[in-house]
Coordinates of C-alpha atoms in Angstrom, one line a residue:
M1 CA 23.7 -20.6 -1.9
I2 CA 22.3 -19.3 -5.5
S3 CA 19.9 -21.2 -7.8
L4 CA 19.5 -20.4 -11.3
H5 CA 16.5 -22.3 -12.0
R6 CA 14.1 -20.2 -13.8
S7 CA 13.5 -16.8 -12.2
C8 CA 14.7 -18.4 -8.8
F9 CA 17.5 -17.8 -6.2
L10 CA 18.3 -19.3 -2.8
N11 CA 20.1 -17.7 0.1
N12 CA 20.9 -20.2 2.7
S13 CA 22.1 -18.1 5.5
G14 CA 2.9 -7.0 4.8
I15 CA 1.0 -7.5 2.0
S16 CA -0.8 -4.5 -0.2
G17 CA -4.2 -4.8 -1.3
S18 CA -5.2 -4.2 -4.9
S19 CA -8.7 -4.3 -3.4
S20 CA -10.8 -1.1 -4.1
L21 CA -11.8 1.6 -2.0
F22 CA -14.9 3.2 -2.8
S23 CA -17.4 5.9 -1.5
Y24 CA -21.1 5.1 -1.5
K25 CA -22.1 8.2 -3.5
L26 CA -21.2 6.6 -6.7
N27 CA -23.0 4.6 -9.7
K28 CA -22.5 3.2 -13.2
L29 CA -20.9 0.0 -11.7
P30 CA -21.4 -2.6 -14.6
P31 CA -23.7 -5.0 -13.5
A32 CA -21.3 -8.0 -13.8
S33 CA -19.2 -6.7 -11.2
V34 CA -21.6 -6.7 -8.5
K35 CA -23.1 -9.7 -6.7
A36 CA -25.7 -10.1 -3.8
T37 CA -24.8 -12.4 -1.1
A38 CA -27.4 -13.4 1.5
L39 CA -26.1 -12.2 5.2
G40 CA -29.0 -12.7 7.4
P41 CA -28.7 -16.2 9.5
N42 CA -32.8 -16.9 8.7
S43 CA -33.5 -14.6 5.5
D44 CA -32.4 -14.4 2.0
T45 CA -33.2 -10.8 1.9
N46 CA -30.6 -9.4 4.2
A47 CA -28.1 -8.8 1.2
S48 CA -24.4 -7.1 0.9
V49 CA -22.8 -6.0 -2.2
L50 CA -19.7 -7.7 -2.6
I51 CA -17.8 -5.6 -5.4
E52 CA -15.7 -7.4 -7.7
N53 CA -14.2 -4.6 -9.7
N54 CA -10.8 -4.0 -8.9
N55 CA -10.3 -1.0 -11.0
A56 CA -13.0 0.8 -9.1
F57 CA -10.8 2.9 -6.9
K58 CA -9.6 6.0 -8.2
E59 CA -6.6 7.4 -6.6
I60 CA -5.7 11.3 -7.2
T61 CA -2.3 12.2 -7.0
Q62 CA -1.0 15.7 -6.0
D63 CA -0.6 16.8 -9.5
G64 CA -4.2 15.9 -10.0
T65 CA -3.8 13.0 -12.3
S66 CA -5.9 9.7 -11.4
S67 CA -4.8 6.3 -11.4
A68 CA -8.0 4.4 -12.6
A69 CA -11.3 4.9 -14.4
D70 CA -13.5 7.3 -13.0
V71 CA -16.4 4.8 -11.6
D72 CA -19.6 6.3 -10.0
I73 CA -21.7 4.1 -8.0
N74 CA -24.7 4.6 -5.9
L75 CA -24.8 1.9 -3.1
T76 CA -27.3 1.2 -0.1
V77 CA -26.8 -1.5 1.9
A78 CA -29.9 -3.1 3.7
G79 CA -31.5 -0.4 3.0
G80 CA -29.3 2.5 4.3
D81 CA -26.1 4.3 3.9
R82 CA -24.4 2.4 6.8
E83 CA -22.9 -0.9 7.1
V84 CA -25.0 -3.3 9.0
Y85 CA -23.5 -6.6 10.3
Y86 CA -26.3 -8.9 10.5
D87 CA -23.9 -11.5 12.2
D88 CA -23.9 -9.5 15.4
A89 CA -27.9 -10.5 15.8
A90 CA -27.1 -14.2 15.3
T91 CA -26.9 -17.0 17.9
E92 CA -23.6 -18.7 18.3
D93 CA -25.3 -21.8 17.0
Q94 CA -26.5 -20.3 13.8
L95 CA -24.2 -20.0 10.7
V96 CA -23.7 -16.5 9.3
T97 CA -21.7 -15.5 6.3
P98 CA -18.2 -14.3 7.4
W99 CA -18.1 -11.2 5.3
S100 CA -20.4 -7.9 5.3
V101 CA -19.3 -5.4 2.6
S102 CA -16.3 -5.8 0.6
V103 CA -16.6 -2.1 0.0
A104 CA -13.8 -0.1 2.1
S105 CA -15.4 3.0 3.9
G106 CA -15.9 4.4 7.2
Y107 CA -15.0 1.8 9.9
S108 CA -13.8 -0.7 7.6
L109 CA -11.4 1.8 5.8
L110 CA -9.7 2.7 9.3
R111 CA -9.1 -1.4 9.7
D112 CA -7.9 -1.8 5.8
P113 CA -4.1 -1.4 6.3
H114 CA -3.5 -0.9 2.2
H115 CA -5.6 2.2 2.3
N116 CA -5.7 3.6 6.1
K117 CA -4.2 7.0 6.4
G118 CA -5.4 7.5 10.1
L119 CA -5.1 11.1 11.2
A120 CA -3.8 12.1 7.9
F121 CA -7.5 11.7 6.3
T122 CA -8.3 15.2 5.0
E123 CA -11.9 16.8 6.1
K124 CA -12.9 16.5 2.6
E125 CA -12.2 12.5 2.8
R126 CA -13.7 12.1 6.0
D127 CA -17.1 13.6 4.5
A128 CA -16.8 11.4 1.4
H129 CA -15.6 8.5 3.3
Y130 CA -18.0 8.6 6.4
L131 CA -15.2 8.7 8.9
R132 CA -16.8 11.5 10.9
G133 CA -16.6 10.8 14.3
L134 CA -14.4 7.6 13.9
L135 CA -11.5 9.9 14.0
P136 CA -10.3 12.8 16.4
P137 CA -10.7 16.1 14.9
T138 CA -7.2 17.0 14.1
V139 CA -5.5 16.5 10.5
I140 CA -1.7 15.9 10.5
S141 CA 0.5 15.0 8.0
Q142 CA 2.5 11.8 7.1
D143 CA 5.6 13.2 8.2
L144 CA 4.2 14.1 11.8
Q145 CA 2.9 10.7 11.8
V146 CA 6.6 9.5 10.8
K147 CA 7.8 11.4 13.7
K148 CA 5.2 10.5 16.2
M149 CA 5.9 6.7 15.6
M150 CA 9.4 6.8 15.8
Y151 CA 9.2 8.8 19.4
S152 CA 6.9 5.9 20.2
I153 CA 9.5 3.1 19.3
R154 CA 12.4 4.6 20.6
K155 CA 10.4 4.3 24.1
Y156 CA 10.8 0.7 23.9
K157 CA 14.1 -0.8 25.4
V158 CA 13.5 -4.4 24.1
P159 CA 14.1 -4.9 20.4
L160 CA 11.1 -7.4 20.2
Q161 CA 8.7 -4.8 21.6
K162 CA 10.1 -2.6 18.8
Y163 CA 9.7 -5.2 16.3
M164 CA 5.9 -6.0 17.2
A165 CA 5.4 -2.0 17.1
M166 CA 6.5 -2.3 13.8
M167 CA 4.4 -5.4 12.5
D168 CA 1.4 -3.6 14.3
L169 CA 2.0 -0.6 12.3
Q170 CA 2.7 -2.9 9.1
E171 CA -0.8 -4.6 10.0
T172 CA -3.1 -1.5 10.1
N173 CA -1.4 1.5 8.0
E174 CA 0.9 0.1 5.4
R175 CA 1.8 2.9 3.7
L176 CA 3.2 4.6 7.2
F177 CA 5.1 1.7 7.9
Y178 CA 6.9 1.8 4.6
K179 CA 7.4 5.4 4.9
L180 CA 8.7 4.9 8.5
L181 CA 11.2 2.1 7.5
I182 CA 12.4 4.1 4.1
D183 CA 13.0 7.4 6.3
N184 CA 14.8 5.7 8.9
V185 CA 16.5 2.5 7.5
E186 CA 19.5 2.2 9.5
E187 CA 17.8 2.5 12.7
L188 CA 14.8 0.4 11.9
L189 CA 16.9 -2.1 9.7
P190 CA 17.9 -4.3 12.5
V191 CA 14.3 -4.1 14.0
V192 CA 12.7 -5.7 11.1
Y193 CA 15.2 -8.1 9.8
T194 CA 18.7 -9.1 11.5
P195 CA 19.3 -9.6 14.4
T196 CA 15.6 -9.1 15.8
V197 CA 13.9 -11.1 13.6
G198 CA 15.4 -14.1 14.8
E199 CA 14.0 -13.5 18.2
A200 CA 10.5 -12.9 16.5
C201 CA 10.9 -16.3 14.8
Q202 CA 11.6 -18.2 18.2
K203 CA 8.2 -16.5 19.9
Y204 CA 6.5 -16.3 16.7
G205 CA 3.8 -18.4 18.3
S206 CA 3.1 -16.5 21.0
I207 CA 3.5 -13.0 19.0
F208 CA 1.1 -14.1 16.1
R209 CA -1.9 -11.5 15.5
R210 CA -2.7 -12.2 12.1
P211 CA -1.5 -14.1 8.7
Q212 CA 0.8 -11.8 7.0
G213 CA 1.9 -14.7 4.8
L214 CA 0.5 -17.7 3.5
F215 CA 1.1 -20.8 5.3
I216 CA 1.4 -24.3 3.4
S217 CA 1.6 -27.4 5.3
L218 CA 1.3 -31.3 4.5
K219 CA -2.6 -31.1 5.1
E220 CA -2.6 -28.9 2.0
K221 CA -0.7 -31.7 -0.2
G222 CA -2.7 -32.2 -3.6
N223 CA -4.2 -28.6 -3.3
I224 CA -1.8 -26.4 -3.2
H225 CA -3.0 -24.6 -6.4
E226 CA -6.3 -23.9 -5.0
V227 CA -4.3 -22.7 -1.3
L228 CA -2.8 -19.9 -3.6
R229 CA -5.8 -18.9 -5.1
N230 CA -6.8 -17.9 -1.5
W231 CA -4.2 -15.2 -1.4
P232 CA -6.0 -12.2 -2.1
Q233 CA -3.5 -10.4 -4.3
K234 CA -3.1 -12.1 -8.0
D235 CA 0.0 -10.1 -9.6
I236 CA 2.4 -11.8 -7.6
Q237 CA 6.1 -11.0 -8.8
V238 CA 8.2 -12.1 -5.8
I239 CA 7.9 -15.1 -3.5
V240 CA 10.2 -15.8 -0.6
V241 CA 9.6 -19.4 0.7
T242 CA 11.0 -21.0 3.5
D243 CA 10.7 -24.7 5.4
G244 CA 12.2 -23.1 8.9
E245 CA 14.4 -26.0 9.2
R246 CA 17.9 -23.4 9.5
I247 CA 16.5 -20.0 10.6
L248 CA 19.5 -17.9 10.7
G249 CA 22.1 -19.7 13.5
L250 CA 18.9 -20.8 15.4
G251 CA 18.3 -24.1 13.8
D252 CA 14.8 -25.6 13.2
L253 CA 12.1 -23.4 14.2
G254 CA 9.5 -25.1 12.0
C255 CA 6.6 -23.2 10.8
Q256 CA 7.5 -19.8 13.0
G257 CA 10.0 -19.1 10.4
M258 CA 7.6 -17.4 8.6
G259 CA 9.4 -14.3 10.3
I260 CA 12.1 -14.4 7.9
P261 CA 10.0 -14.4 4.6
I262 CA 7.7 -11.2 5.9
G263 CA 10.8 -9.4 6.9
K264 CA 12.9 -10.3 3.2
L265 CA 9.8 -9.2 1.7
S266 CA 9.3 -5.9 3.5
L267 CA 13.0 -5.1 2.4
Y268 CA 12.3 -6.0 -1.3
T269 CA 9.6 -3.0 -0.9
A270 CA 11.7 -0.3 1.3
L271 CA 14.8 -1.1 0.0
G272 CA 14.4 -2.1 -3.7
G273 CA 11.2 -0.4 -4.4
V274 CA 8.9 -3.7 -5.2
C275 CA 5.1 -3.0 -4.8
P276 CA 3.9 -4.5 -1.6
S277 CA 0.9 -6.0 -3.3
A278 CA 3.4 -8.2 -5.6
C279 CA 5.4 -9.7 -2.4
L280 CA 4.0 -13.3 -1.2
P281 CA 5.8 -14.5 1.8
V282 CA 5.5 -18.3 2.4
T283 CA 6.2 -21.1 5.1
I284 CA 6.4 -24.3 3.7
D285 CA 5.3 -26.4 7.0
V286 CA 6.7 -30.0 6.9
G287 CA 6.9 -30.5 10.6
T288 CA 9.9 -29.7 13.0
N289 CA 12.3 -31.6 14.5
N290 CA 12.7 -29.1 17.8
E291 CA 11.5 -30.7 20.9
Q292 CA 10.9 -27.5 22.2
M293 CA 8.8 -26.1 19.6
L294 CA 6.8 -29.3 19.5
N295 CA 6.1 -29.1 23.4
D296 CA 5.4 -25.5 23.3
E297 CA 1.7 -24.7 23.6
F298 CA 2.0 -21.9 21.7
Y299 CA 3.7 -23.2 18.2
I300 CA 1.3 -22.8 15.6
G301 CA 3.0 -25.5 13.1
L302 CA 2.2 -29.2 12.4
R303 CA 3.1 -31.0 15.4
R304 CA 4.9 -33.9 14.0
R305 CA 8.7 -34.7 13.1
R306 CA 10.0 -33.5 10.0
A307 CA 8.9 -35.0 6.5
T308 CA 12.1 -36.4 4.2
G309 CA 12.5 -37.7 1.2
L310 CA 9.7 -38.4 -1.2
E311 CA 7.3 -37.0 0.9
Y312 CA 9.3 -33.6 1.2
A313 CA 10.2 -33.4 -2.4
E314 CA 6.7 -33.9 -3.8
L315 CA 5.3 -31.4 -1.8
M316 CA 8.1 -29.2 -3.0
D317 CA 7.6 -30.0 -6.7
E318 CA 3.9 -29.3 -6.2
F319 CA 4.6 -26.2 -4.6
M320 CA 6.7 -25.1 -7.6
T321 CA 4.4 -26.2 -10.0
A322 CA 1.3 -24.4 -8.4
V323 CA 3.3 -21.3 -8.3
K324 CA 4.1 -21.3 -11.8
Q325 CA 0.4 -21.9 -12.9
N326 CA -0.8 -19.5 -10.6
Y327 CA 1.9 -16.9 -11.2
G328 CA 3.7 -17.3 -14.6
E329 CA 7.1 -18.0 -15.4
K330 CA 8.5 -14.6 -14.5
V331 CA 7.6 -14.7 -10.7
L332 CA 11.1 -14.7 -8.8
I333 CA 11.1 -17.3 -6.2
Q334 CA 13.6 -16.6 -3.3
F335 CA 14.2 -20.1 -1.0
E336 CA 15.8 -18.9 2.3
D337 CA 16.8 -20.6 5.3
F338 CA 16.5 -24.4 4.0
A339 CA 19.0 -26.8 5.5
N340 CA 22.2 -27.7 3.7
H341 CA 20.8 -31.1 3.0
N342 CA 17.7 -29.5 1.0
A343 CA 19.2 -26.7 -0.2
F344 CA 21.8 -28.3 -2.2
D345 CA 19.6 -30.7 -3.6
L346 CA 17.1 -27.6 -5.0
L347 CA 20.3 -26.1 -6.6
T348 CA 21.0 -26.7 -10.1
N349 CA 24.5 -25.6 -10.7
M350 CA 27.8 -26.6 -9.4
P351 CA 30.9 -24.6 -8.5
L352 CA 33.8 -24.2 -10.9
E353 CA 37.1 -26.2 -10.5
E354 CA 39.0 -23.0 -10.2
A355 CA 36.6 -22.1 -7.4
R356 CA 37.3 -25.3 -5.7
K357 CA 40.8 -24.6 -5.7
K358 CA 40.9 -21.0 -4.2
I359 CA 38.7 -22.1 -1.3
S360 CA 38.8 -24.1 1.6
L361 CA 36.2 -25.1 4.1
V362 CA 36.2 -26.1 7.6
D363 CA 33.4 -27.5 9.4
S364 CA 33.2 -29.0 13.1
K365 CA 35.4 -31.8 12.4
G366 CA 38.0 -29.7 10.7
L367 CA 39.4 -28.9 7.4
I368 CA 37.5 -30.8 4.7
V369 CA 40.0 -33.0 3.1
K370 CA 39.9 -35.9 0.7
S371 CA 41.0 -38.4 3.8
R372 CA 37.7 -37.6 5.0
I373 CA 35.3 -38.3 1.7
D374 CA 33.7 -41.3 2.6
S375 CA 32.4 -39.6 6.1
L376 CA 31.6 -36.3 4.7
Q377 CA 28.0 -35.0 3.6
H378 CA 27.4 -35.1 -0.4
F379 CA 27.4 -31.2 -0.5
K380 CA 31.1 -31.0 1.3
K381 CA 32.8 -33.6 -1.2
P382 CA 33.3 -31.4 -4.0
W383 CA 35.4 -28.9 -1.7
A384 CA 37.9 -31.8 -0.3
H385 CA 41.4 -31.0 -0.9
D386 CA 44.7 -32.7 -0.9
H387 CA 45.7 -31.6 2.7
E388 CA 46.7 -33.4 5.7
P389 CA 44.0 -33.4 8.3
I390 CA 43.7 -30.2 10.4
K391 CA 41.1 -30.5 13.1
K392 CA 41.7 -26.8 15.2
L393 CA 40.7 -23.7 13.3
V394 CA 43.9 -21.6 14.2
D395 CA 45.8 -24.7 12.5
A396 CA 43.8 -24.6 9.7
V397 CA 44.4 -20.9 9.1
N398 CA 48.3 -21.4 9.3
G399 CA 48.4 -24.4 7.1
T400 CA 46.3 -22.9 4.4
K401 CA 47.0 -19.3 4.5
P402 CA 44.0 -17.7 3.6
T403 CA 43.9 -13.7 2.7
V404 CA 39.9 -13.7 3.5
L405 CA 38.2 -15.2 6.6
I406 CA 34.5 -16.1 6.1
G407 CA 32.4 -17.3 9.0
T408 CA 28.9 -18.8 8.2
S409 CA 28.8 -21.7 10.7
G410 CA 26.0 -20.2 13.1
V411 CA 28.2 -21.0 15.6
G412 CA 29.4 -18.1 18.0
R413 CA 32.7 -17.1 18.7
T414 CA 34.7 -19.4 16.6
F415 CA 37.1 -16.7 15.6
T416 CA 39.4 -16.6 18.5
K417 CA 41.9 -14.2 19.2
E418 CA 44.5 -16.9 18.4
V419 CA 42.7 -16.9 15.2
V420 CA 42.4 -13.4 14.3
E421 CA 46.1 -13.0 15.5
A422 CA 46.9 -15.8 12.6
M423 CA 45.5 -13.9 10.0
A424 CA 47.1 -10.6 10.9
A425 CA 50.3 -12.3 11.3
L426 CA 49.7 -13.6 7.4
N427 CA 48.0 -10.5 5.8
D428 CA 48.8 -6.6 6.1
R429 CA 45.3 -6.2 6.2
P430 CA 43.2 -9.3 7.0
I431 CA 39.9 -9.8 5.9
I432 CA 37.6 -11.1 8.7
F433 CA 33.9 -11.6 7.7
S434 CA 31.7 -12.6 10.9
L435 CA 28.6 -13.3 8.8
S436 CA 26.6 -15.7 11.2
N437 CA 23.3 -14.1 12.9
P438 CA 21.9 -13.2 15.0
T439 CA 24.5 -11.0 17.0
S440 CA 25.0 -14.0 19.4
Q441 CA 25.9 -16.3 16.9
S442 CA 28.5 -13.8 15.5
E443 CA 32.1 -15.6 15.1
C444 CA 33.6 -12.5 16.8
T445 CA 32.9 -8.8 17.4
A446 CA 33.8 -5.8 15.7
E447 CA 36.0 -4.5 18.9
E448 CA 37.5 -8.2 19.0
A449 CA 38.3 -8.1 15.0
Y450 CA 40.2 -4.5 15.4
T451 CA 41.7 -4.9 18.9
W452 CA 43.3 -8.3 17.9
S453 CA 44.6 -7.3 14.7
K454 CA 45.8 -4.3 15.8
G455 CA 43.4 -2.0 14.1
R456 CA 44.5 -4.0 10.7
A457 CA 41.5 -6.1 10.1
I458 CA 38.8 -5.4 7.4
F459 CA 35.9 -6.3 9.0
A460 CA 32.4 -7.0 8.3
S461 CA 29.4 -8.7 10.1
G462 CA 25.9 -10.3 9.4
S463 CA 24.7 -8.3 12.4
P464 CA 25.0 -4.9 12.8
F465 CA 28.1 -3.6 15.5
D466 CA 28.2 0.1 16.9
P467 CA 31.5 1.8 15.9
V468 CA 34.8 1.1 17.3
E469 CA 37.7 3.1 18.6
Y470 CA 41.0 2.0 18.7
E471 CA 43.9 3.8 19.4
G472 CA 42.6 7.1 18.8
R473 CA 41.0 6.2 15.4
V474 CA 37.2 5.3 14.8
F475 CA 36.2 2.4 12.8
V476 CA 32.9 2.2 11.2
P477 CA 31.9 -1.8 11.1
G478 CA 30.8 -3.0 7.8
Q479 CA 27.4 -4.8 7.7
A480 CA 27.6 -7.7 5.1
N481 CA 23.7 -7.7 4.7
N482 CA 22.3 -9.2 1.3
A483 CA 19.9 -6.7 1.9
Y484 CA 22.6 -4.8 -0.1
I485 CA 21.9 -6.8 -3.0
F486 CA 18.6 -9.2 -3.2
P487 CA 16.0 -6.0 -3.1
G488 CA 17.7 -4.2 -6.1
F489 CA 18.4 -7.4 -7.7
G490 CA 14.7 -8.3 -7.6
L491 CA 13.8 -5.0 -9.1
G492 CA 16.2 -5.4 -11.9
L493 CA 14.7 -8.6 -12.8
I494 CA 11.0 -7.5 -12.5
M495 CA 11.7 -4.2 -14.7
S496 CA 13.3 -6.2 -17.5
G497 CA 11.0 -9.1 -17.4
A498 CA 13.7 -11.5 -16.9
I499 CA 12.5 -15.3 -17.6
R500 CA 15.6 -16.6 -16.0
V501 CA 18.4 -16.0 -13.5
H502 CA 22.0 -16.0 -14.8
D503 CA 25.3 -16.3 -12.9
D504 CA 26.2 -13.0 -14.8
M505 CA 23.5 -11.0 -13.4
L506 CA 24.7 -12.0 -9.9
L507 CA 28.2 -10.6 -10.8
E508 CA 26.7 -7.5 -12.0
A509 CA 24.9 -6.9 -9.1
A510 CA 28.1 -7.4 -7.0
E511 CA 30.0 -4.9 -9.2
A512 CA 27.5 -2.4 -9.0
L513 CA 27.7 -2.5 -5.3
A514 CA 31.0 -2.2 -5.1
A515 CA 31.4 0.7 -7.6
Q516 CA 29.3 2.5 -5.1
V517 CA 31.9 2.7 -2.3
T518 CA 33.6 5.9 -2.0
Q519 CA 37.3 6.5 -0.9
E520 CA 35.6 8.6 2.3
N521 CA 34.0 5.1 3.4
F522 CA 37.2 3.3 2.7
D523 CA 39.0 5.4 4.9
K524 CA 36.6 4.9 7.8
G525 CA 36.7 1.2 7.6
L526 CA 33.8 0.5 5.5
I527 CA 33.5 -2.1 2.4
Y528 CA 30.1 -1.4 1.8
P529 CA 28.0 2.2 1.0
P530 CA 26.0 3.5 4.1
F531 CA 22.6 2.1 4.0
K532 CA 21.0 5.6 4.5
N533 CA 21.6 5.5 0.7
I534 CA 20.2 2.0 -0.1
R535 CA 17.4 3.4 -2.2
Q536 CA 19.9 4.9 -4.9
I537 CA 22.0 1.7 -4.3
S538 CA 19.2 -0.7 -5.4
A539 CA 18.2 1.3 -8.2
N540 CA 21.6 1.2 -9.9
I541 CA 21.8 -2.2 -9.0
A542 CA 18.8 -2.8 -10.8
A543 CA 19.8 -1.0 -14.0
N544 CA 22.8 -3.1 -14.1
V545 CA 21.0 -6.4 -13.5
A546 CA 18.4 -5.4 -16.1
A547 CA 20.9 -4.0 -18.5
K548 CA 22.8 -7.7 -17.9
A549 CA 19.2 -9.2 -18.7
Y550 CA 18.9 -7.4 -22.0
E551 CA 22.5 -8.3 -23.2
L552 CA 21.9 -12.0 -22.4
G553 CA 18.4 -12.3 -24.2
L554 CA 16.6 -12.7 -20.9
A555 CA 14.5 -9.6 -21.0
T556 CA 11.3 -9.9 -22.2
R557 CA 9.9 -6.2 -21.4
Q558 CA 10.5 -4.2 -24.7
P559 CA 11.6 -1.6 -26.0
R560 CA 14.6 -1.7 -23.6
P561 CA 14.3 2.1 -21.7
K562 CA 17.0 4.3 -22.8
D563 CA 18.0 5.2 -19.0
L564 CA 17.7 2.5 -17.1
V565 CA 18.5 3.9 -13.7
K566 CA 15.9 6.5 -14.0
Y567 CA 13.5 4.0 -14.8
A568 CA 14.5 2.0 -11.9
E569 CA 13.8 4.9 -10.1
S570 CA 10.5 5.4 -11.6
C571 CA 9.4 1.8 -11.0
M572 CA 10.1 1.9 -7.3
Y573 CA 6.9 2.1 -4.8
N574 CA 6.4 5.3 -3.5
P575 CA 4.6 4.7 0.3
A576 CA 3.7 8.8 0.3
Y577 CA -0.1 8.8 1.1
R578 CA -2.5 8.7 -2.2
S579 CA -5.4 11.1 -2.1
Y580 CA -9.1 9.8 -2.1
R581 CA -11.6 11.3 -4.1

């Protein structure tokens, strides 16, 4: 579902830090940027230095250029060059300040996912940043780290274990996480996204370790503006938000739907090149109607039935207002996995009459027709046709004679042999899209579609399926994954500074994707280009979206770059390690 309200779109279907990295061997920090904060439980003399200057981190790239001004600070903390954690000396009933030093060096640097490089720290860096003895003596490259991680991940046989290994990596070494995902996108996409993310959401309470996004519940009503300010990154450009009511085809998972925004934004970065520090995953927790969740001792959300009506609307309105106040007009907000009754209320556009004429919808009670109008949910009513009632899907296929069959119900195995054979009888090349996720909810498998259509189906699915051999020919199923579109689409909005999303931008993105499918892809049964080329695909989509934004007068970044594709490529986040002085 697409909302064209401000820079926001809705689909119903690890965060980088800007915090600074310092060596203690520096001076010249402006006095206004330093605060002394008492740490000792009973003393105001045990102070730590809290650095507020976010520009004090200098990154040296491979060509020797730097990304920030030189800063030279000479810091001694608690009388020496080592960090002292005074709360270790406090008893349990004494109050302590929950931080020591914000300077990332030594042991704390190895715990900072935004700057940690593990064994890739050079000898010089180990000396400069107090890492001697904290790491084994070997220095290895990032490429070797990738090889080692892939070796470890491939050892796991259970997809959820692979997912947890990837999340652990994201929480300890952000750049390595994205390097791994980019270099092995076809293998790891099903791990960090669909279908594995569905199981991760179902079990999120038991696997939750540390926050990777912002949880906004009814407890925060009236204070959402302040809650957003608790997030450490301030220059947010993309937000993915869910209320967890319709997670994939799994239904109401409440607060544990957080896995969806986290996974989505990982792809904004890995596939679309959006800087991770500009991404914010959000879960709106208004309760859950899932009794299993409410009775689960590991459930991490509000233990109450879902808020509805005015209570729900006021919270969402406050959230949108607070986002605008904190991050400005140009922040892109993607609504994800909201239930239909709320999703359609959040949309601002209605389908055109021509679209209605070309689309027939079937729900659990059959074809949506005007004789059912009084019992239909409000968002279904515009799609009701003048047609006799039909209950069975196969009869609806024979009655309406479609060329394309699209499954988005979240109900598995509804495209039966009868249905596929009916589509094949009506069309030389029946188009069958089984888009429901995860794999268990897919309307049919790739093998079923190709076999039942005698190899004539043009098939795509929401979750990945392996290639299928039928009568000596190998068919490669397409994955109709929205990851083909939204990362590049978001990059195009960001790089043009678009202030609104327009229908034409979405059409431009779709056409840009279609234009990158080659004849070789078609010959294999593919209707999408291979994911291995996704960064280039995203750059082309971003360029087309940005061009449309400029054409419509919605772009604010001026002047317009001459070569938008090259500009898109230059804007993309690069996960290669930086060299620290």
